[in-house]
Amino acid sequence: MNPQNPVFIPGPTNMPEAVRLACHMPTLDHRSPAFADILHPCLDGVRKVIKSDDADIFIFPSTGTGGWETAISNTLSPGDKVLVARNGMFSHRWIDMCQRHGLDVQVIDVAWGHGIPLDAYEEALRADKTHAIKAVLATHNETATGVKSDIAGVRRAMDAASHPALLLVDGVSSIGSMDFRFDQWGVDVAVTGSQKGFMLPAGLAIVGFSAKAIRATQTAKLARTFFDVADMAKGYAADAFPYTPPVGLMNGLRVAIDMLLEEGLDNVFARHHRMAEGVRHAVDAWGLRLCAATPDLYSDSVSAIRTPEGFNATDIVTVAARDYDMAFGVGLGDVAGKVFRIGHLGMLTDAMVLSGLGVAEMAMVDLGLPVKLGAGVAAAQEYYRHSNKQQKAAA
Ligand SMILES: *Cc1c(COP(=O)(O)O)cnc(C)c1O
């Protein structure tokens, strides 16, 4: 792979130079006061990015998967019931983790390409008269299918059923790229990692806990040591970690957050929407369809694109990598071979997206798909010309 080319996998994402350089620092004594100047801006900044006034933020040396484990092991006890929809590979993996932790998982299976079924959530919660369900799990953005679910709607369903369960949300491929409203949506635990919207290498699990989730930690009996938020909170109170913190990554996170806040969260989300719309215009011009069933489900951070019956979508990814040094995402799980994915999150510009669309087109034509060279690029160009001017005029 030629490292000059941007990647179009839905994480890890392209690293801005300033973020990459910030990660690259000499050893710093993490017990010296200098660490506080990295730690606290990270905690305060993440809170701003998830739009919360007072969530407790915790950063672990881990990945998004460790964030899932942090969410469940700190708030639940063995045998606790959780309600969760499975609509893609990531929700599937979180379910698997819950099962392996000895939770009683009520799974609502949904066709891949669809979002969280709010009616089914509400029905299950209303039927749960004894409040056996201790947590409702929701994957905000299913990265395998490019489907965004309605977290405000999940909260409404919980409130409509007057259900006291915790709301645990996977925001790994949405936070920092798509609007996420921790306080307004009544989220109890939000989970993300460093290598998607935060534009860093993998290596951090980043979570936010509501006051209610913190209260739940006092009775939660699932085993936890490395991911214990109480130990982490004690560490933070002394400007430290309970173990050795990944100082360079956190310094990078501090800089990444500064970049997001300087651009302005609304502008960041608008930019992601624009990137995504350009891709969607191209998909349309190619005569292909997204895996996401309806426009309200379209993700602004990743598009999973269906290829014609009998064609192996993974071949596009293989040819793009082998012949053009460019990385796209393969289909996972139930949609393996049926979709390929274009990640369009993190540090991306219109121009970068056009390069990705151009390469995807070449790979498709090489493989004999009935796509005309330039068709998708031209559709995206038309869209970008106009949307860019509108956005600049509005700014
Ligand atoms: C990437 C991703 C994860 C897993 O994160 P890792 O950092 O690979 O552990 C979980 N959920 C979603 C929605 C993701 O996109």
CSV table of C-alpha atoms and ligand atoms in Angstrom, one decimal:
chain,number,residue,atom,x,y,z
A,1,MET,CA,0.0,0.0,0.0
A,2,ASN,CA,1.4,3.4,-0.9
A,3,PRO,CA,1.1,5.4,2.3
A,4,GLN,CA,0.5,8.6,0.4
A,5,ASN,CA,-3.0,7.5,-0.5
A,6,PRO,CA,-5.7,8.1,2.0
A,7,VAL,CA,-7.5,5.1,3.4
A,8,PHE,CA,-11.2,4.5,2.9
A,9,ILE,CA,-11.7,1.9,5.6
A,10,PRO,CA,-14.1,2.8,8.3
A,11,GLY,CA,-11.3,2.9,10.9
A,12,PRO,CA,-8.6,3.4,11.6
A,13,THR,CA,-9.0,6.6,9.8
A,14,ASN,CA,-6.5,9.0,8.2
A,15,MET,CA,-4.4,10.8,10.7
A,16,PRO,CA,-3.9,14.6,10.4
A,17,GLU,CA,-0.3,15.5,10.6
A,18,ALA,CA,-0.7,17.5,13.8
A,19,VAL,CA,-2.3,14.6,15.5
A,20,ARG,CA,0.4,12.2,14.3
A,21,LEU,CA,3.1,14.5,15.5
A,22,ALA,CA,1.4,15.0,18.9
A,23,CYS,CA,1.5,11.2,19.5
A,24,HIS,CA,5.2,11.1,18.8
A,25,MET,CA,6.7,12.5,21.9
A,26,PRO,CA,9.5,11.7,24.3
A,27,THR,CA,8.8,9.7,27.4
A,28,LEU,CA,7.0,11.7,30.0
A,29,ASP,CA,6.9,10.7,33.6
A,30,HIS,CA,3.2,10.0,34.0
A,31,ARG,CA,3.5,10.7,37.7
A,32,SER,CA,4.8,14.2,37.1
A,33,PRO,CA,2.4,17.3,37.1
A,34,ALA,CA,2.9,17.5,33.3
A,35,PHE,CA,0.6,14.6,32.8
A,36,ALA,CA,-2.3,16.5,34.3
A,37,ASP,CA,-2.0,19.0,31.3
A,38,ILE,CA,-2.7,16.1,29.0
A,39,LEU,CA,-5.2,14.1,31.0
A,40,HIS,CA,-7.7,16.8,31.9
A,41,PRO,CA,-8.0,18.5,28.5
A,42,CYS,CA,-8.8,15.0,27.1
A,43,LEU,CA,-11.5,14.4,29.7
A,44,ASP,CA,-13.0,17.8,29.3
A,45,GLY,CA,-12.8,17.7,25.5
A,46,VAL,CA,-14.4,14.3,25.1
A,47,ARG,CA,-17.3,15.5,27.3
A,48,LYS,CA,-17.8,18.4,24.9
A,49,VAL,CA,-17.6,16.1,21.8
A,50,ILE,CA,-20.3,13.8,23.2
A,51,LYS,CA,-22.3,16.9,24.2
A,52,SER,CA,-22.5,16.4,28.0
A,53,ASP,CA,-22.2,18.8,30.8
A,54,ASP,CA,-21.2,16.4,33.5
A,55,ALA,CA,-20.7,12.9,32.3
A,56,ASP,CA,-17.7,11.1,33.8
A,57,ILE,CA,-15.2,10.4,31.1
A,58,PHE,CA,-12.8,7.5,31.3
A,59,ILE,CA,-10.0,6.7,28.9
A,60,PHE,CA,-8.4,3.2,28.9
A,61,PRO,CA,-5.5,1.8,27.0
A,62,SER,CA,-7.7,-0.5,24.8
A,63,THR,CA,-10.0,-0.2,21.8
A,64,GLY,CA,-13.7,0.2,21.3
A,65,THR,CA,-14.2,-3.5,22.2
A,66,GLY,CA,-12.7,-2.7,25.6
A,67,GLY,CA,-15.1,0.2,25.8
A,68,TRP,CA,-18.0,-2.3,25.4
A,69,GLU,CA,-16.5,-4.4,28.3
A,70,THR,CA,-16.1,-1.3,30.4
A,71,ALA,CA,-19.8,-0.4,29.8
A,72,ILE,CA,-21.2,-3.8,30.8
A,73,SER,CA,-18.8,-5.0,33.5
A,74,ASN,CA,-19.1,-1.8,35.5
A,75,THR,CA,-22.9,-1.5,35.4
A,76,LEU,CA,-24.3,-5.1,35.4
A,77,SER,CA,-24.2,-8.3,37.4
A,78,PRO,CA,-24.1,-11.9,36.2
A,79,GLY,CA,-27.5,-13.1,35.0
A,80,ASP,CA,-28.8,-9.5,34.5
A,81,LYS,CA,-31.0,-9.2,31.5
A,82,VAL,CA,-30.2,-6.8,28.7
A,83,LEU,CA,-32.2,-5.9,25.6
A,84,VAL,CA,-30.3,-5.5,22.3
A,85,ALA,CA,-31.0,-5.5,18.6
A,86,ARG,CA,-28.6,-7.4,16.2
A,87,ASN,CA,-28.4,-5.6,12.8
A,88,GLY,CA,-24.8,-6.1,11.9
A,89,MET,CA,-21.4,-7.4,12.8
A,90,PHE,CA,-20.7,-4.9,15.6
A,91,SER,CA,-24.0,-5.3,17.4
A,92,HIS,CA,-23.4,-9.1,17.0
A,93,ARG,CA,-20.0,-8.9,18.6
A,94,TRP,CA,-21.3,-6.9,21.6
A,95,ILE,CA,-24.1,-9.4,22.0
A,96,ASP,CA,-21.5,-12.2,22.0
A,97,MET,CA,-19.5,-10.3,24.7
A,98,CYS,CA,-22.6,-10.0,26.8
A,99,GLN,CA,-23.3,-13.7,26.5
A,100,ARG,CA,-19.8,-14.6,27.4
A,101,HIS,CA,-20.1,-12.4,30.5
A,102,GLY,CA,-23.0,-14.5,31.7
A,103,LEU,CA,-25.7,-11.9,31.0
A,104,ASP,CA,-29.2,-12.9,29.9
A,105,VAL,CA,-29.4,-11.4,26.5
A,106,GLN,CA,-32.7,-10.7,24.9
A,107,VAL,CA,-31.8,-10.3,21.2
A,108,ILE,CA,-34.1,-8.7,18.6
A,109,ASP,CA,-32.8,-9.9,15.2
A,110,VAL,CA,-33.2,-7.4,12.5
A,111,ALA,CA,-32.4,-7.8,8.8
A,112,TRP,CA,-29.0,-6.3,8.1
A,113,GLY,CA,-29.5,-3.0,6.5
A,114,HIS,CA,-32.2,-1.9,8.9
A,115,GLY,CA,-31.9,0.1,12.2
A,116,ILE,CA,-32.9,-0.5,15.7
A,117,PRO,CA,-36.6,-1.4,15.7
A,118,LEU,CA,-38.0,1.2,18.1
A,119,ASP,CA,-41.5,-0.4,18.3
A,120,ALA,CA,-40.0,-3.8,19.2
A,121,TYR,CA,-37.8,-2.1,21.9
A,122,GLU,CA,-40.9,-0.4,23.3
A,123,GLU,CA,-42.9,-3.6,23.2
A,124,ALA,CA,-40.2,-5.6,25.0
A,125,LEU,CA,-39.8,-2.9,27.6
A,126,ARG,CA,-43.6,-2.6,28.2
A,127,ALA,CA,-43.8,-6.4,28.6
A,128,ASP,CA,-41.1,-6.3,31.2
A,129,LYS,CA,-43.3,-5.5,34.1
A,130,THR,CA,-40.8,-6.6,36.8
A,131,HIS,CA,-38.0,-4.5,35.2
A,132,ALA,CA,-35.8,-7.5,34.8
A,133,ILE,CA,-34.1,-5.7,31.9
A,134,LYS,CA,-31.2,-3.8,33.5
A,135,ALA,CA,-29.8,-2.3,30.3
A,136,VAL,CA,-30.8,-1.5,26.8
A,137,LEU,CA,-27.9,-1.7,24.3
A,138,ALA,CA,-27.9,0.3,21.1
A,139,THR,CA,-25.3,0.6,18.3
A,140,HIS,CA,-25.7,4.1,17.1
A,141,ASN,CA,-23.9,3.5,13.8
A,142,GLU,CA,-23.6,-0.1,12.5
A,143,THR,CA,-20.3,0.1,10.7
A,144,ALA,CA,-20.8,-3.2,8.9
A,145,THR,CA,-23.9,-2.0,7.1
A,146,GLY,CA,-23.6,1.8,7.2
A,147,VAL,CA,-26.8,2.1,9.2
A,148,LYS,CA,-27.5,4.9,11.7
A,149,SER,CA,-30.1,4.2,14.4
A,150,ASP,CA,-32.2,6.7,16.2
A,151,ILE,CA,-30.8,6.9,19.8
A,152,ALA,CA,-33.2,9.7,20.7
A,153,GLY,CA,-36.0,7.3,19.6
A,154,VAL,CA,-34.6,4.5,21.8
A,155,ARG,CA,-34.7,6.9,24.7
A,156,ARG,CA,-38.3,7.8,23.8
A,157,ALA,CA,-39.3,4.1,23.7
A,158,MET,CA,-37.7,3.6,27.1
A,159,ASP,CA,-39.6,6.6,28.5
A,160,ALA,CA,-42.8,5.6,26.9
A,161,ALA,CA,-42.6,2.3,28.7
A,162,SER,CA,-41.5,4.1,31.9
A,163,HIS,CA,-38.6,1.7,32.1
A,164,PRO,CA,-35.7,2.4,34.4
A,165,ALA,CA,-33.0,0.4,32.5
A,166,LEU,CA,-29.7,1.9,31.6
A,167,LEU,CA,-29.1,3.0,28.0
A,168,LEU,CA,-25.6,1.8,26.8
A,169,VAL,CA,-24.7,3.2,23.4
A,170,ASP,CA,-21.9,2.1,21.0
A,171,GLY,CA,-20.9,5.3,19.4
A,172,VAL,CA,-17.5,4.0,18.1
A,173,SER,CA,-18.1,5.0,14.5
A,174,SER,CA,-20.3,8.0,15.1
A,175,ILE,CA,-18.8,10.0,18.0
A,176,GLY,CA,-16.6,12.8,16.6
A,177,SER,CA,-18.1,12.4,13.1
A,178,MET,CA,-21.9,12.4,13.5
A,179,ASP,CA,-24.1,14.3,16.0
A,180,PHE,CA,-24.1,12.5,19.3
A,181,ARG,CA,-26.1,14.0,22.2
A,182,PHE,CA,-25.2,12.3,25.5
A,183,ASP,CA,-27.3,14.5,27.8
A,184,GLN,CA,-30.2,15.2,25.5
A,185,TRP,CA,-30.7,11.5,24.6
A,186,GLY,CA,-30.4,10.4,28.2
A,187,VAL,CA,-27.4,8.1,27.4
A,188,ASP,CA,-26.0,6.3,30.4
A,189,VAL,CA,-22.8,4.9,28.9
A,190,ALA,CA,-21.3,6.0,25.6
A,191,VAL,CA,-18.5,4.0,24.1
A,192,THR,CA,-16.0,4.9,21.5
A,193,GLY,CA,-12.3,4.3,20.5
A,194,SER,CA,-9.5,6.4,19.3
A,195,GLN,CA,-9.1,5.3,15.7
A,196,LYS,CA,-12.4,6.5,14.1
A,197,GLY,CA,-13.8,10.0,14.6
A,198,PHE,CA,-10.8,11.0,16.8
A,199,MET,CA,-8.4,10.3,13.9
A,200,LEU,CA,-5.8,8.6,16.1
A,201,PRO,CA,-4.2,5.1,15.9
A,202,ALA,CA,-6.1,2.4,17.7
A,203,GLY,CA,-5.2,2.1,21.3
A,204,LEU,CA,-7.8,3.9,23.5
A,205,ALA,CA,-11.2,3.0,24.7
A,206,ILE,CA,-13.1,6.2,25.5
A,207,VAL,CA,-16.3,6.1,27.5
A,208,GLY,CA,-18.7,8.5,29.2
A,209,PHE,CA,-20.8,7.5,32.2
A,210,SER,CA,-23.9,9.3,33.4
A,211,ALA,CA,-24.5,9.8,37.2
A,212,LYS,CA,-27.0,7.0,37.0
A,213,ALA,CA,-24.4,4.7,35.4
A,214,ILE,CA,-21.9,5.6,38.1
A,215,ARG,CA,-24.5,4.7,40.8
A,216,ALA,CA,-25.0,1.4,39.1
A,217,THR,CA,-21.3,0.6,39.5
A,218,GLN,CA,-21.8,0.4,43.3
A,219,THR,CA,-24.0,-2.7,42.9
A,220,ALA,CA,-22.7,-4.2,39.7
A,221,LYS,CA,-21.1,-7.5,40.4
A,222,LEU,CA,-19.5,-8.5,37.0
A,223,ALA,CA,-15.8,-9.0,37.6
A,224,ARG,CA,-13.6,-6.1,36.5
A,225,THR,CA,-10.1,-5.0,37.3
A,226,PHE,CA,-8.3,-3.4,34.3
A,227,PHE,CA,-11.6,-1.7,33.2
A,228,ASP,CA,-12.8,-0.7,36.7
A,229,VAL,CA,-14.0,2.9,36.4
A,230,ALA,CA,-13.9,3.4,40.2
A,231,ASP,CA,-10.1,2.6,40.1
A,232,MET,CA,-9.8,4.9,37.2
A,233,ALA,CA,-11.7,7.7,38.9
A,234,LYS,CA,-9.4,7.4,41.9
A,235,GLY,CA,-6.4,7.7,39.6
A,236,TYR,CA,-7.8,10.8,37.9
A,237,ALA,CA,-8.5,12.5,41.2
A,238,ALA,CA,-4.7,12.3,41.7
A,239,ASP,CA,-4.0,13.4,38.1
A,240,ALA,CA,-2.9,9.8,37.3
A,241,PHE,CA,-3.9,6.4,36.1
A,242,PRO,CA,-4.2,3.2,38.2
A,243,TYR,CA,-1.5,1.9,35.9
A,244,THR,CA,0.7,3.3,33.1
A,245,PRO,CA,-1.2,5.6,30.8
A,246,PRO,CA,-0.6,5.7,27.0
A,247,VAL,CA,0.7,9.2,27.2
A,248,GLY,CA,1.5,9.8,23.5
A,249,LEU,CA,-1.9,8.7,22.4
A,250,MET,CA,-3.6,10.9,24.9
A,251,ASN,CA,-1.5,13.8,23.8
A,252,GLY,CA,-2.7,13.1,20.3
A,253,LEU,CA,-6.3,12.9,21.6
A,254,ARG,CA,-5.9,16.3,23.2
A,255,VAL,CA,-4.8,17.8,19.8
A,256,ALA,CA,-7.5,15.9,17.8
A,257,ILE,CA,-10.2,17.3,20.1
A,258,ASP,CA,-8.8,20.8,19.7
A,259,MET,CA,-9.0,20.3,16.0
A,260,LEU,CA,-12.6,19.1,16.1
A,261,LEU,CA,-13.7,21.9,18.5
A,262,GLU,CA,-11.8,24.5,16.4
A,263,GLU,CA,-13.6,23.4,13.2
A,264,GLY,CA,-16.8,23.4,15.3
A,265,LEU,CA,-18.8,20.2,15.9
A,266,ASP,CA,-21.6,21.3,13.7
A,267,ASN,CA,-19.1,22.0,10.9
A,268,VAL,CA,-17.5,18.6,11.4
A,269,PHE,CA,-20.9,16.9,11.2
A,270,ALA,CA,-21.8,19.0,8.1
A,271,ARG,CA,-18.5,18.0,6.5
A,272,HIS,CA,-19.2,14.3,7.1
A,273,HIS,CA,-22.7,14.7,5.7
A,274,ARG,CA,-21.2,16.3,2.6
A,275,MET,CA,-18.6,13.6,2.2
A,276,ALA,CA,-21.2,10.9,2.6
A,277,GLU,CA,-23.7,12.6,0.2
A,278,GLY,CA,-21.0,12.8,-2.5
A,279,VAL,CA,-20.4,9.0,-2.1
A,280,ARG,CA,-24.1,8.4,-2.2
A,281,HIS,CA,-24.4,10.4,-5.4
A,282,ALA,CA,-21.6,8.3,-6.9
A,283,VAL,CA,-23.3,5.0,-5.8
A,284,ASP,CA,-26.5,6.2,-7.5
A,285,ALA,CA,-24.6,7.0,-10.7
A,286,TRP,CA,-23.0,3.5,-10.6
A,287,GLY,CA,-26.5,2.0,-10.6
A,288,LEU,CA,-25.7,0.4,-7.3
A,289,ARG,CA,-27.6,0.4,-4.0
A,290,LEU,CA,-26.6,0.9,-0.4
A,291,CYS,CA,-27.1,-1.8,2.2
A,292,ALA,CA,-29.0,0.7,4.3
A,293,ALA,CA,-32.6,0.2,3.5
A,294,THR,CA,-33.9,3.8,3.6
A,295,PRO,CA,-32.5,7.3,3.5
A,296,ASP,CA,-33.2,8.0,7.2
A,297,LEU,CA,-30.8,5.2,8.0
A,298,TYR,CA,-27.9,6.4,5.9
A,299,SER,CA,-24.7,6.7,7.8
A,300,ASP,CA,-22.6,9.8,7.4
A,301,SER,CA,-19.4,7.9,8.4
A,302,VAL,CA,-19.5,4.8,6.3
A,303,SER,CA,-21.3,3.5,3.2
A,304,ALA,CA,-21.8,-0.2,2.6
A,305,ILE,CA,-22.5,-0.7,-1.1
A,306,ARG,CA,-24.3,-3.7,-2.5
A,307,THR,CA,-22.9,-5.3,-5.6
A,308,PRO,CA,-25.0,-7.3,-8.1
A,309,GLU,CA,-26.0,-10.9,-7.3
A,310,GLY,CA,-23.3,-13.4,-8.2
A,311,PHE,CA,-20.5,-10.8,-8.0
A,312,ASN,CA,-18.0,-11.0,-5.1
A,313,ALA,CA,-17.9,-7.5,-3.6
A,314,THR,CA,-14.6,-8.3,-1.8
A,315,ASP,CA,-12.9,-8.5,-5.3
A,316,ILE,CA,-13.3,-4.7,-5.5
A,317,VAL,CA,-11.3,-4.3,-2.3
A,318,THR,CA,-8.7,-6.7,-3.4
A,319,VAL,CA,-8.1,-5.1,-6.8
A,320,ALA,CA,-8.1,-1.6,-5.3
A,321,ALA,CA,-5.4,-2.6,-2.9
A,322,ARG,CA,-3.4,-4.7,-5.3
A,323,ASP,CA,-3.5,-2.5,-8.4
A,324,TYR,CA,-4.1,1.0,-7.0
A,325,ASP,CA,-2.7,1.0,-3.4
A,326,MET,CA,-6.0,2.1,-1.9
A,327,ALA,CA,-7.8,0.5,1.0
A,328,PHE,CA,-11.6,0.0,1.2
A,329,GLY,CA,-13.6,-2.0,3.7
A,330,VAL,CA,-14.8,-5.6,3.0
A,331,GLY,CA,-18.2,-6.9,3.9
A,332,LEU,CA,-18.4,-8.6,7.3
A,333,GLY,CA,-20.5,-11.4,8.5
A,334,ASP,CA,-23.9,-11.9,6.8
A,335,VAL,CA,-23.0,-9.3,4.1
A,336,ALA,CA,-19.5,-10.6,3.4
A,337,GLY,CA,-19.0,-10.7,-0.4
A,338,LYS,CA,-22.3,-8.9,-0.9
A,339,VAL,CA,-21.1,-5.4,0.0
A,340,PHE,CA,-17.9,-3.3,0.0
A,341,ARG,CA,-17.5,-0.4,2.3
A,342,ILE,CA,-16.3,3.1,1.8
A,343,GLY,CA,-15.3,4.7,5.1
A,344,HIS,CA,-15.7,8.5,4.9
A,345,LEU,CA,-15.0,9.6,8.5
A,346,GLY,CA,-12.2,11.5,10.1
A,347,MET,CA,-9.8,13.8,8.4
A,348,LEU,CA,-11.3,13.8,4.9
A,349,THR,CA,-11.9,16.5,2.3
A,350,ASP,CA,-14.0,16.5,-0.9
A,351,ALA,CA,-10.8,16.1,-2.9
A,352,MET,CA,-9.8,13.0,-1.0
A,353,VAL,CA,-13.2,11.4,-1.4
A,354,LEU,CA,-13.1,12.1,-5.2
A,355,SER,CA,-9.8,10.2,-5.3
A,356,GLY,CA,-11.4,7.2,-3.5
A,357,LEU,CA,-14.4,7.2,-5.8
A,358,GLY,CA,-12.1,7.3,-8.8
A,359,VAL,CA,-10.2,4.3,-7.7
A,360,ALA,CA,-13.3,2.3,-6.7
A,361,GLU,CA,-14.6,3.0,-10.2
A,362,MET,CA,-11.4,1.7,-11.8
A,363,ALA,CA,-11.5,-1.5,-9.7
A,364,MET,CA,-15.2,-2.0,-10.7
A,365,VAL,CA,-14.5,-1.5,-14.4
A,366,ASP,CA,-11.5,-3.8,-14.2
A,367,LEU,CA,-13.8,-6.5,-12.7
A,368,GLY,CA,-16.3,-6.1,-15.5
A,369,LEU,CA,-19.1,-4.3,-13.6
A,370,PRO,CA,-21.2,-2.2,-15.9
A,371,VAL,CA,-19.9,1.1,-14.5
A,372,LYS,CA,-18.7,3.9,-16.7
A,373,LEU,CA,-15.4,5.5,-15.7
A,374,GLY,CA,-16.0,8.9,-14.3
A,375,ALA,CA,-19.7,8.5,-13.8
A,376,GLY,CA,-19.6,8.4,-10.0
A,377,VAL,CA,-16.8,10.9,-9.7
A,378,ALA,CA,-18.8,13.3,-11.9
A,379,ALA,CA,-21.9,12.9,-9.8
A,380,ALA,CA,-20.0,13.6,-6.6
A,381,GLN,CA,-18.2,16.6,-8.3
A,382,GLU,CA,-21.5,18.1,-9.2
A,383,TYR,CA,-22.7,17.7,-5.7
A,384,TYR,CA,-19.6,19.0,-4.1
A,385,ARG,CA,-19.4,22.1,-6.3
A,386,HIS,CA,-22.8,23.2,-5.1
A,387,SER,CA,-22.8,22.0,-1.5
A,388,ASN,CA,-19.4,23.5,-0.9
A,389,LYS,CA,-20.4,26.9,-2.1
A,390,GLN,CA,-23.6,26.8,0.0
A,391,GLN,CA,-21.7,25.7,3.1
A,392,LYS,CA,-19.0,28.5,2.6
A,393,ALA,CA,-21.8,31.1,2.1
A,394,ALA,CA,-23.5,30.0,5.3
A,395,ALA,CA,-20.3,30.2,7.3
B,1,LIG,C1,-14.8,-0.3,15.1
B,1,LIG,C2,-16.0,-0.5,15.9
B,1,LIG,C3,-16.0,-1.3,17.1
B,1,LIG,C4,-14.8,-2.0,17.6
B,1,LIG,O1,-13.8,-1.2,17.9
B,1,LIG,P1,-12.3,-1.8,18.1
B,1,LIG,O2,-11.6,-0.5,18.3
B,1,LIG,O3,-12.0,-2.4,16.8
B,1,LIG,O4,-12.3,-2.7,19.2
B,1,LIG,C5,-17.2,-1.4,17.8
B,1,LIG,N1,-18.4,-0.9,17.3
B,1,LIG,C6,-18.4,-0.2,16.2
B,1,LIG,C7,-19.7,0.4,15.8
B,1,LIG,C8,-17.3,0.0,15.4
B,1,LIG,O5,-17.3,0.7,14.3
